[in-house]
Amino acid sequence: MKSYSLFVLPAVLLSFSQIIAAYSPSESAQDPLGTVPFVNNRHGSYYSKQKPNFLVFLTDDQDRRMNSLDHLPLVKKYIRDQGTEFTNYYTTTAMCCPSRVSLWSGQFAHNHNVTDESPPHGSYTKFVSQKLDQNWLPTWLQQSGYSNNYIGKFINGVSPTLKQAPKGFDRDHWEPLVAPNIYTFYSPIFATNNGPLEKHDGVYQTDIISDKSIQILDGLAQNKSNPFLFVISPTAPHDEVWVTPDGVKFTPPVPAKRHEHLFKGAKAPRDPSFNPAKQDKVSWLKDLPRLNSTQIDQIDATYRARLQSLQATDELVERVIKRLEHNGQLEHTYIVYTTDNGYHLGTHRMFAGKQTAYEEDTNIPFIIRGPGIAKNKKSNAVATHTHFPATVLKLAGLPVPDSLDAHSIPVLEDITVYGKDQSSEAFAVEFWSQAFMENTTAKFDTNTYKSVRLIGKGYNLLYTVWCTGEHEYYDLVKDPFQIKNIYEDTKASLLNRLDALLNVLRTCKGPTCRDPWSVLHPSNKKNEIEDNRHGGHHSRGVKSLQDALNKEFDKYYASLPKFGFKSCLQYYDAENELT
């Protein structure tokens, strides 16, 4: 049993509805990043009056937990060695469409409501119909003089009849991959700036993206005073996807012919979560049979194909960064390498895919280099895709909207520029769609869940409530591969706090997402005075789980509702989530 050191304060009891009613966004913790442009900050000698450029390499379904980054020597040379890698970086919905919309909107999926890959609850159709492109990072940058450019995969559902550039992206530099050939490596189709489609039979997708990227960079170099955002998004190492009369089929990714000979002996990592003998999971996972030797051979073959398919991306990174340097753009450019969500191969007896709350699916690569960022460093600061827009705006010296669900990532080496400490220990992972395994026909209707992740000093926790009424709880300090579900062995006092936090995060918006403890422990001047005199649950000092574990709050948390679902819906409905 995990032990915690506790403080002593008398408890004050309120119902959950009273907490919500008492909470006022105007009284929430102010955005710790502020909105002061970095160029005016006295600490930063490396700041320039010129707004920085942003170059984003966005891969598709790239793992972090299966060590693919270690097989990319050029990414290491030009980004990892020259920047900071964030090891506690997560997607909050482990599926392409929701994750990518969160990356650009700064919203959790329960706020932007793109929760699937296909209509009616996901895809580019849902994105456009909700007009999500009217108030998101690209429009904020464009309004401040940025030229925004995109090539490669955007989100699923960009089609020959639905290929117009979303607001914020320059029409002249909008070249997304188009369905049904988004995931075909040797026959990709691009939309060309809202104009004719380009199909490239027999030419490797990543190489086309590489050539087009150089052309775009050379065009941007013609006016170096005009800052830019440029997103380069190859689909590697995603499986190839084929629409057939018998349904959608997945096959392993295809490498460029020059890379087919590589990694012949490579195998998927045999971590403790790989095909475990004992399956201590919820019902649909618990019933999965162990993988047989044929399936394991297929997993290893897919693992090798994924590594091979990433080699052209590795070459792309070198070519683009060298061109940036040649054009005199590198000095003022922040370069990011990330992906949309993680990927499991053989973990927890699952064949291949994503969509769970486990680390293989949610913990993803995020590396950044640029002015003021430490080189060859790893940071354990907690962040998610939802933090990305605030980070870019902060680096650009632009105002950060208070409506964003997450604050900026502390990417700069000089942390004094961020002002007061940022509270970034807790966030939700949420999912409402079927689970399916790529390369199989298996689908599961009970994969709707919400989780709370807490990562702080001395603790790393995952608590999940499933639509079936089942629960999971893991202590990742002791059990990093989430092998032993200790929910039944955990004290109710701790679970009560996790349920209360999940109840806040399930419908949080803006400030309540950034500082959920302030909902459970609101403060104002009057409360501060009373707290100093008597203590109580209004205490301003409650900013983390460690603070909330004060035993004097036990009755208060025990009185709050427990989180749950009415049924297993495959879409988000706030009324289906019980409090």
XYZ file of C-alpha atoms in Angstrom:
579
model
C 0.000 0.000 0.000
C 1.324 3.421 -0.910
C 1.979 5.716 2.041
C 1.716 9.483 1.992
C 2.851 12.172 4.387
C -0.146 14.219 5.504
C -0.703 17.685 6.905
C -3.290 18.536 9.535
C -6.109 20.970 8.795
C -9.779 20.803 9.914
C -12.247 19.776 7.200
C -15.040 21.890 5.763
C -17.769 19.952 3.934
C -19.533 21.109 0.778
C -21.523 19.217 -1.815
C -20.039 18.911 -5.288
C -22.733 21.213 -6.692
C -21.846 23.825 -4.083
C -18.229 23.634 -5.140
C -19.105 24.246 -8.757
C -21.495 27.054 -7.858
C -18.912 28.718 -5.674
C -16.226 28.547 -8.303
C -15.711 31.667 -10.400
C -13.323 31.656 -13.383
C -12.336 35.211 -12.506
C -11.032 33.897 -9.212
C -9.094 31.043 -10.769
C -5.356 31.033 -10.859
C -4.245 33.442 -13.555
C -2.527 32.011 -16.583
C 0.986 31.529 -15.177
C 2.453 32.354 -18.554
C 1.025 35.814 -18.831
C 0.850 37.580 -22.182
C 4.014 39.692 -22.147
C 5.988 39.236 -25.359
C 9.311 37.542 -24.768
C 11.099 40.285 -26.673
C 10.435 42.582 -23.715
C 11.692 40.173 -21.058
C 14.824 41.364 -19.334
C 16.118 37.824 -18.788
C 16.326 36.760 -22.409
C 19.389 38.022 -24.242
C 18.612 35.532 -27.006
C 15.278 37.144 -27.864
C 14.886 39.028 -31.102
C 12.460 41.659 -32.310
C 11.783 39.374 -35.231
C 8.953 36.936 -34.521
C 10.233 33.352 -34.599
C 9.296 30.764 -37.193
C 7.801 27.400 -36.240
C 8.582 24.201 -38.115
C 6.660 21.104 -36.985
C 7.449 17.537 -38.044
C 4.246 15.619 -37.258
C 4.437 11.857 -37.837
C 1.508 9.434 -37.598
C 1.138 6.824 -34.829
C 4.813 6.904 -33.873
C 5.601 5.067 -30.684
C 7.787 6.352 -27.912
C 7.647 3.271 -25.687
C 8.931 0.932 -28.434
C 12.078 2.996 -28.944
C 11.594 4.113 -32.553
C 13.366 7.403 -31.797
C 16.545 5.460 -31.066
C 16.571 4.278 -34.705
C 16.496 7.797 -36.170
C 20.117 9.038 -36.163
C 19.385 12.246 -38.083
C 16.511 13.230 -35.790
C 18.993 12.673 -32.976
C 21.709 14.764 -34.645
C 19.541 17.706 -35.678
C 16.803 17.818 -33.033
C 17.415 15.623 -29.961
C 21.054 16.649 -29.567
C 20.217 20.283 -30.327
C 17.103 20.556 -28.181
C 15.034 19.309 -25.251
C 13.024 16.094 -25.211
C 9.961 15.948 -22.949
C 9.587 12.440 -21.552
C 6.232 13.077 -19.836
C 4.427 14.265 -22.953
C 1.003 12.809 -23.771
C -1.943 12.777 -26.084
C -5.217 13.004 -24.177
C -7.236 11.013 -26.740
C -5.327 8.167 -28.372
C -6.804 8.458 -31.857
C -5.609 10.476 -34.844
C -8.472 12.937 -35.413
C -9.197 13.924 -31.791
C -5.499 14.171 -31.000
C -4.667 16.373 -33.995
C -7.589 18.717 -33.304
C -6.419 19.077 -29.682
C -2.900 19.850 -30.930
C -4.110 22.878 -32.915
C -7.072 24.025 -30.821
C -5.662 23.709 -27.305
C -8.872 21.951 -26.246
C -9.604 18.551 -24.796
C -11.795 16.341 -26.965
C -14.828 16.836 -24.721
C -14.661 20.527 -25.692
C -13.932 20.353 -29.428
C -16.104 17.182 -29.750
C -14.165 15.549 -32.590
C -14.076 12.111 -30.998
C -13.716 9.631 -33.849
C -12.013 9.080 -37.216
C -15.235 8.991 -39.272
C -18.555 10.883 -39.425
C -20.791 11.625 -37.678
C -18.527 12.042 -34.639
C -15.163 12.609 -36.297
C -13.125 13.346 -39.436
C -12.626 16.531 -41.445
C -16.397 16.632 -42.025
C -17.046 17.076 -38.296
C -14.151 19.513 -37.961
C -15.502 21.766 -40.742
C -19.167 21.527 -39.689
C -18.301 22.764 -36.193
C -16.243 25.652 -37.601
C -13.342 24.735 -35.371
C -10.970 26.560 -37.701
C -12.374 29.973 -36.786
C -10.663 30.202 -33.406
C -7.520 28.095 -33.199
C -3.733 28.427 -33.355
C -3.409 28.972 -37.147
C -5.917 31.865 -37.164
C -4.274 33.480 -34.129
C -0.895 33.305 -35.825
C -2.258 34.509 -39.159
C -3.843 37.529 -37.486
C -0.366 38.402 -36.199
C 1.282 38.295 -39.618
C 2.270 34.627 -39.864
C 2.272 32.685 -43.112
C 0.879 29.239 -42.272
C 1.781 26.274 -44.460
C 0.857 22.582 -44.396
C 1.854 19.483 -46.314
C 0.963 15.843 -45.651
C -1.713 14.280 -43.485
C -4.062 16.741 -41.795
C -6.897 14.704 -40.300
C -8.913 11.829 -41.722
C -11.596 12.723 -44.225
C -9.902 15.344 -46.398
C -11.382 14.167 -49.707
C -11.631 15.218 -53.354
C -14.937 16.957 -52.527
C -13.824 18.328 -49.147
C -10.292 19.625 -49.628
C -10.491 23.355 -49.031
C -7.939 24.888 -46.716
C -9.210 25.537 -43.200
C -9.132 29.130 -42.021
C -5.672 30.172 -40.907
C -3.709 28.283 -43.559
C -2.498 30.054 -46.670
C -4.369 28.824 -49.715
C -1.142 28.835 -51.711
C 0.568 26.514 -49.235
C -2.122 23.962 -48.320
C -1.238 20.537 -49.734
C -2.885 17.822 -47.639
C -3.013 14.133 -48.442
C -6.451 13.192 -49.729
C -8.621 10.115 -49.107
C -8.691 7.323 -50.073
C -4.909 7.489 -50.626
C -3.796 9.170 -47.408
C -2.176 5.954 -46.182
C -0.716 4.561 -49.398
C 3.043 4.992 -49.527
C 3.552 4.522 -53.277
C 0.338 6.054 -54.641
C -0.411 9.160 -52.539
C -2.875 11.832 -53.614
C -2.371 15.486 -52.635
C -4.756 18.398 -52.874
C -2.850 21.321 -54.376
C -3.830 24.609 -52.801
C -7.599 24.064 -53.212
C -6.965 23.260 -56.871
C -6.450 20.072 -58.884
C -5.497 16.799 -57.240
C -2.059 15.264 -57.741
C -1.671 11.492 -57.756
C 1.861 10.143 -57.697
C 1.957 6.506 -58.737
C 5.199 4.705 -57.994
C 6.808 7.594 -56.079
C 7.424 7.301 -52.352
C 5.128 9.569 -50.325
C 7.728 10.907 -47.887
C 10.093 11.768 -50.749
C 7.372 13.813 -52.454
C 6.716 15.613 -49.183
C 10.460 16.253 -48.874
C 10.682 17.814 -52.367
C 7.582 19.936 -51.813
C 8.889 21.068 -48.411
C 12.085 22.403 -49.951
C 10.089 24.340 -52.550
C 7.903 25.856 -49.845
C 10.906 26.822 -47.695
C 12.618 28.471 -50.647
C 9.453 30.468 -51.295
C 9.252 31.542 -47.660
C 12.910 32.602 -47.770
C 12.015 35.290 -50.297
C 10.552 37.345 -47.454
C 12.463 36.534 -44.287
C 10.767 39.308 -42.318
C 7.457 37.449 -42.636
C 7.343 34.749 -39.909
C 5.884 31.352 -40.714
C 4.373 28.181 -39.325
C 5.188 25.179 -41.487
C 3.784 21.729 -40.691
C 5.305 18.695 -42.431
C 3.244 15.569 -41.755
C 4.196 12.270 -43.423
C 2.017 9.278 -42.549
C 4.919 7.006 -41.570
C 4.978 4.824 -39.566
C 1.177 4.335 -39.827
C -0.083 1.136 -41.461
C -1.245 1.304 -45.037
C -5.052 1.477 -45.170
C -7.078 0.102 -48.064
C -10.798 0.556 -48.673
C -12.092 -2.657 -50.276
C -15.536 -4.142 -51.013
C -15.005 -6.305 -47.942
C -14.261 -3.337 -45.696
C -11.205 -1.428 -44.533
C -7.985 -3.428 -44.430
C -4.704 -2.600 -42.717
C -1.311 -3.792 -43.897
C 2.133 -2.920 -42.475
C 3.748 0.359 -43.572
C 5.905 0.217 -46.683
C 9.472 1.555 -46.574
C 11.242 3.269 -49.431
C 13.021 0.652 -51.505
C 16.406 1.946 -50.366
C 15.512 1.066 -46.770
C 13.984 -2.387 -47.223
C 17.194 -4.146 -46.124
C 17.447 -2.417 -42.728
C 16.740 -3.789 -39.227
C 16.400 -7.418 -40.356
C 16.864 -8.774 -36.848
C 14.809 -6.180 -34.997
C 11.967 -7.330 -32.748
C 9.317 -5.476 -30.787
C 10.586 -4.837 -27.240
C 9.754 -7.684 -24.867
C 8.763 -5.464 -21.961
C 6.733 -6.951 -19.081
C 3.531 -5.736 -20.775
C 4.326 -7.736 -23.932
C 1.884 -10.679 -24.175
C 1.677 -11.159 -20.386
C 0.730 -14.574 -19.030
C -1.611 -13.023 -16.468
C -4.054 -10.447 -17.809
C -5.125 -8.199 -14.935
C -7.307 -5.871 -17.016
C -10.952 -4.951 -17.611
C -13.351 -7.416 -19.185
C -12.787 -6.965 -22.929
C -9.022 -7.059 -22.483
C -9.011 -9.777 -19.853
C -10.701 -12.187 -22.237
C -8.142 -11.750 -25.005
C -6.154 -14.956 -25.596
C -2.401 -14.849 -25.420
C -0.704 -14.121 -28.705
C 0.577 -17.203 -30.484
C 3.939 -17.563 -32.198
C 2.523 -16.724 -35.647
C 1.005 -13.506 -34.329
C 4.235 -12.592 -32.557
C 6.180 -13.099 -35.795
C 3.693 -10.756 -37.507
C 4.183 -8.196 -34.752
C 7.959 -8.322 -35.193
C 7.589 -7.944 -38.964
C 5.338 -4.908 -38.466
C 7.831 -3.462 -35.978
C 10.633 -3.740 -38.561
C 8.440 -2.215 -41.275
C 7.640 0.725 -38.993
C 11.334 1.391 -38.351
C 12.121 1.071 -42.064
C 9.295 3.432 -43.070
C 10.616 6.093 -40.683
C 14.035 6.241 -42.351
C 12.757 8.483 -45.166
C 11.321 10.765 -42.485
C 14.730 10.806 -40.828
C 16.278 11.895 -44.140
C 13.512 14.470 -44.591
C 14.388 16.046 -41.234
C 18.043 16.468 -42.207
C 17.250 17.859 -45.644
C 14.743 20.412 -44.357
C 16.916 21.629 -41.484
C 19.939 21.981 -43.766
C 17.805 24.021 -46.160
C 16.618 26.214 -43.300
C 20.246 26.887 -42.436
C 21.196 27.519 -46.058
C 18.336 30.018 -46.414
C 19.306 31.863 -43.228
C 16.069 30.813 -41.459
C 17.389 28.407 -38.838
C 18.488 31.005 -36.281
C 14.937 32.279 -35.805
C 13.103 28.952 -36.038
C 11.687 26.668 -33.343
C 11.670 23.086 -34.610
C 9.313 20.497 -33.109
C 9.261 16.746 -33.661
C 6.150 14.930 -32.452
C 3.346 12.564 -33.471
C -0.424 12.369 -33.023
C -0.678 9.336 -30.739
C 1.252 6.301 -29.628
C 1.016 2.699 -30.742
C 1.083 -0.710 -29.128
C 2.409 -3.910 -30.638
C 1.802 -6.988 -28.527
C 1.335 -5.115 -25.261
C -1.405 -6.304 -22.898
C -2.086 -9.076 -25.478
C -3.321 -6.534 -28.026
C -2.131 -7.161 -31.560
C -1.565 -3.655 -32.959
C -3.222 -0.271 -32.624
C -4.069 2.460 -30.149
C -7.139 3.800 -28.288
C -6.358 2.786 -24.691
C -5.168 4.869 -21.750
C -2.007 2.795 -21.288
C 1.387 4.394 -21.724
C 2.097 2.720 -25.062
C -0.833 4.628 -26.605
C -0.661 7.972 -24.812
C 3.000 8.738 -23.999
C 4.403 10.132 -27.262
C 7.557 11.840 -28.601
C 7.902 15.600 -28.231
C 11.243 17.283 -28.890
C 11.893 20.977 -29.515
C 14.987 22.982 -30.457
C 15.418 26.683 -31.063
C 16.456 29.985 -29.473
C 16.808 29.697 -25.712
C 16.103 25.960 -25.520
C 18.617 23.730 -23.749
C 20.568 21.333 -25.948
C 20.806 17.571 -25.449
C 18.456 17.658 -22.472
C 15.545 15.562 -21.247
C 12.804 17.199 -19.211
C 10.229 15.447 -17.041
C 7.824 18.402 -17.107
C 4.274 17.152 -17.699
C 2.587 18.305 -20.902
C 0.087 17.228 -23.560
C -0.881 18.114 -27.116
C -3.413 20.459 -25.551
C -0.488 22.528 -24.234
C 0.941 23.112 -27.696
C -0.961 26.252 -28.848
C -0.132 28.177 -25.676
C 3.516 27.164 -26.073
C 3.723 28.500 -29.620
C 1.921 31.725 -28.722
C 4.209 32.274 -25.755
C 7.335 31.762 -27.835
C 5.943 34.125 -30.468
C 5.347 36.802 -27.852
C 1.593 36.766 -28.537
C -1.325 36.834 -26.087
C -2.432 33.452 -24.748
C -6.257 33.199 -24.723
C -7.673 32.438 -21.295
C -10.032 29.952 -22.935
C -7.265 27.430 -23.683
C -7.504 24.190 -21.728
C -3.756 24.081 -21.029
C -0.914 26.493 -20.414
C 2.470 26.659 -22.091
C 5.109 23.970 -21.777
C 8.233 25.308 -19.992
C 10.470 24.700 -22.978
C 12.985 27.507 -22.394
C 16.167 26.912 -20.457
C 15.683 30.142 -18.500
C 12.609 29.161 -16.484
C 12.371 32.572 -14.823
C 10.553 33.862 -17.897
C 7.534 31.750 -16.920
C 6.834 33.616 -13.715
C 5.193 31.621 -10.942
C 5.288 27.852 -10.914
C 2.907 26.098 -13.275
C 0.542 23.468 -11.911
C 0.689 20.713 -14.486
C 0.410 17.458 -12.578
C -3.089 16.340 -13.629
C -4.892 15.850 -16.920
C -7.634 13.612 -18.300
C -7.346 10.913 -20.939
C -10.728 10.310 -22.579
C -12.191 8.011 -25.214
C -15.657 7.235 -26.565
C -15.212 5.080 -29.663
C -14.816 1.393 -30.454
C -11.464 -0.203 -29.937
C -10.110 -2.103 -32.901
C -6.881 -3.860 -33.700
C -5.169 -3.052 -36.960
C -4.375 -6.126 -39.076
C -7.395 -7.905 -37.528
C -11.183 -7.674 -37.747
C -11.630 -7.474 -33.968
C -13.749 -4.594 -32.634
C -14.933 -3.859 -29.108
C -17.925 -1.759 -28.029
C -16.931 -1.287 -24.380
C -13.813 0.842 -24.809
C -15.424 4.094 -23.596
C -13.498 5.360 -20.584
C -12.115 8.368 -18.773
C -8.831 8.428 -16.931
C -6.976 10.856 -14.768
C -3.185 10.945 -14.957
C -1.276 12.468 -12.066
C 2.464 12.909 -12.243
C 4.129 14.745 -9.392
C 7.030 14.549 -6.996
C 7.210 10.924 -5.912
C 4.063 9.713 -7.663
C 2.903 8.701 -11.119
C -0.687 7.445 -11.186
C -3.271 6.263 -13.712
C -6.904 5.934 -12.610
C -9.511 4.810 -15.152
C -13.275 4.459 -15.005
C -14.794 2.368 -17.806
C -18.305 2.560 -19.229
C -18.845 -1.000 -17.966
C -18.482 0.202 -14.377
C -15.053 -1.382 -14.067
C -12.076 0.500 -12.615
C -8.322 0.377 -12.991
C -5.668 2.001 -10.840
C -1.905 1.769 -11.370
C 1.065 3.148 -9.482
C 3.550 3.655 -12.324
C 6.450 4.366 -9.966
C 6.215 0.774 -8.762
C 4.587 -0.679 -11.869
C 5.671 1.312 -14.955
C 4.201 -1.221 -17.407
C 0.764 -1.260 -15.741
C 0.740 -4.964 -15.039
C -1.047 -5.022 -11.665
C -4.431 -3.329 -11.265
C -4.433 -2.333 -7.579
C -7.874 -0.687 -7.512
C -9.329 -3.220 -5.076
C -6.328 -2.862 -2.755
C -6.319 0.946 -2.594
C -7.672 3.049 0.252
C -11.047 4.652 -0.359
C -9.672 8.003 0.820
C -7.293 8.149 -2.153
C -9.866 6.856 -4.655
C -12.337 9.498 -3.440
C -9.868 12.204 -4.386
C -9.243 10.679 -7.798
C -12.985 10.479 -8.482
C -13.429 14.100 -7.425
C -10.594 15.205 -9.697
C -11.990 13.179 -12.597
C -15.387 14.780 -12.046
C -13.813 18.200 -12.470
C -11.763 17.231 -15.526
C -14.647 15.467 -17.309
C -16.346 18.779 -18.223
C -13.578 21.296 -17.503
C -13.069 24.310 -19.746
C -10.147 26.739 -19.875
C -9.080 27.727 -16.349
C -10.740 24.702 -14.701
C -8.696 22.361 -16.910
C -5.482 24.234 -16.172
C -6.056 24.252 -12.427
C -8.622 21.593 -11.417
C -7.663 21.731 -7.750
C -8.960 25.305 -7.609
C -12.459 23.930 -8.286
C -12.224 21.499 -5.397
C -10.492 24.065 -3.180
C -11.597 27.527 -4.365
C -10.078 30.566 -2.731
C -10.758 34.290 -2.434
C -9.582 36.974 -0.049
C -12.191 36.140 2.549
C -11.407 32.451 2.365
C -7.682 33.158 2.588
C -8.216 35.076 5.803
C -10.377 32.295 7.214
C -7.899 29.671 6.054
C -5.048 31.434 7.797
C -7.127 31.546 10.971
C -8.849 28.180 10.929
C -7.750 26.131 7.917
C -10.267 24.386 5.680
C -10.902 22.949 2.251
C -10.723 26.440 0.721
C -7.026 26.396 1.542
C -5.002 28.147 -1.126
C -2.221 25.682 -0.430
C -4.044 22.804 -2.167
C -2.380 22.724 -5.560
C -1.530 19.056 -5.914
C -2.594 15.578 -4.903
C -0.034 15.636 -2.112
C -1.731 18.735 -0.686
C -5.207 17.233 -1.136
C -4.209 14.059 0.744
C -4.385 16.025 3.991
C -6.370 13.596 6.163
C -8.580 16.413 7.439
C -10.173 16.479 3.947
C -11.236 12.817 4.127
C -14.887 13.464 5.031
C -15.141 16.240 2.480
C -13.935 14.026 -0.380
C -16.030 11.077 0.846
C -19.134 13.281 0.505
C -18.512 14.063 -3.169
C -20.121 12.072 -6.021
C -18.258 9.260 -7.726
C -17.611 9.366 -11.458
C -19.305 6.870 -13.781
C -21.157 6.266 -17.057
C -24.794 5.385 -17.677
C -23.958 3.212 -20.688
C -21.267 2.463 -23.282
C -21.885 5.074 -25.971
C -19.489 5.447 -28.895
C -19.724 9.248 -28.797
C -19.459 12.003 -26.224
C -22.622 12.889 -24.331
C -22.117 14.788 -21.083
C -25.483 13.509 -19.835
C -24.155 9.952 -20.099
C -21.470 10.698 -17.513
C -22.758 10.445 -13.983
C -21.846 12.569 -10.995
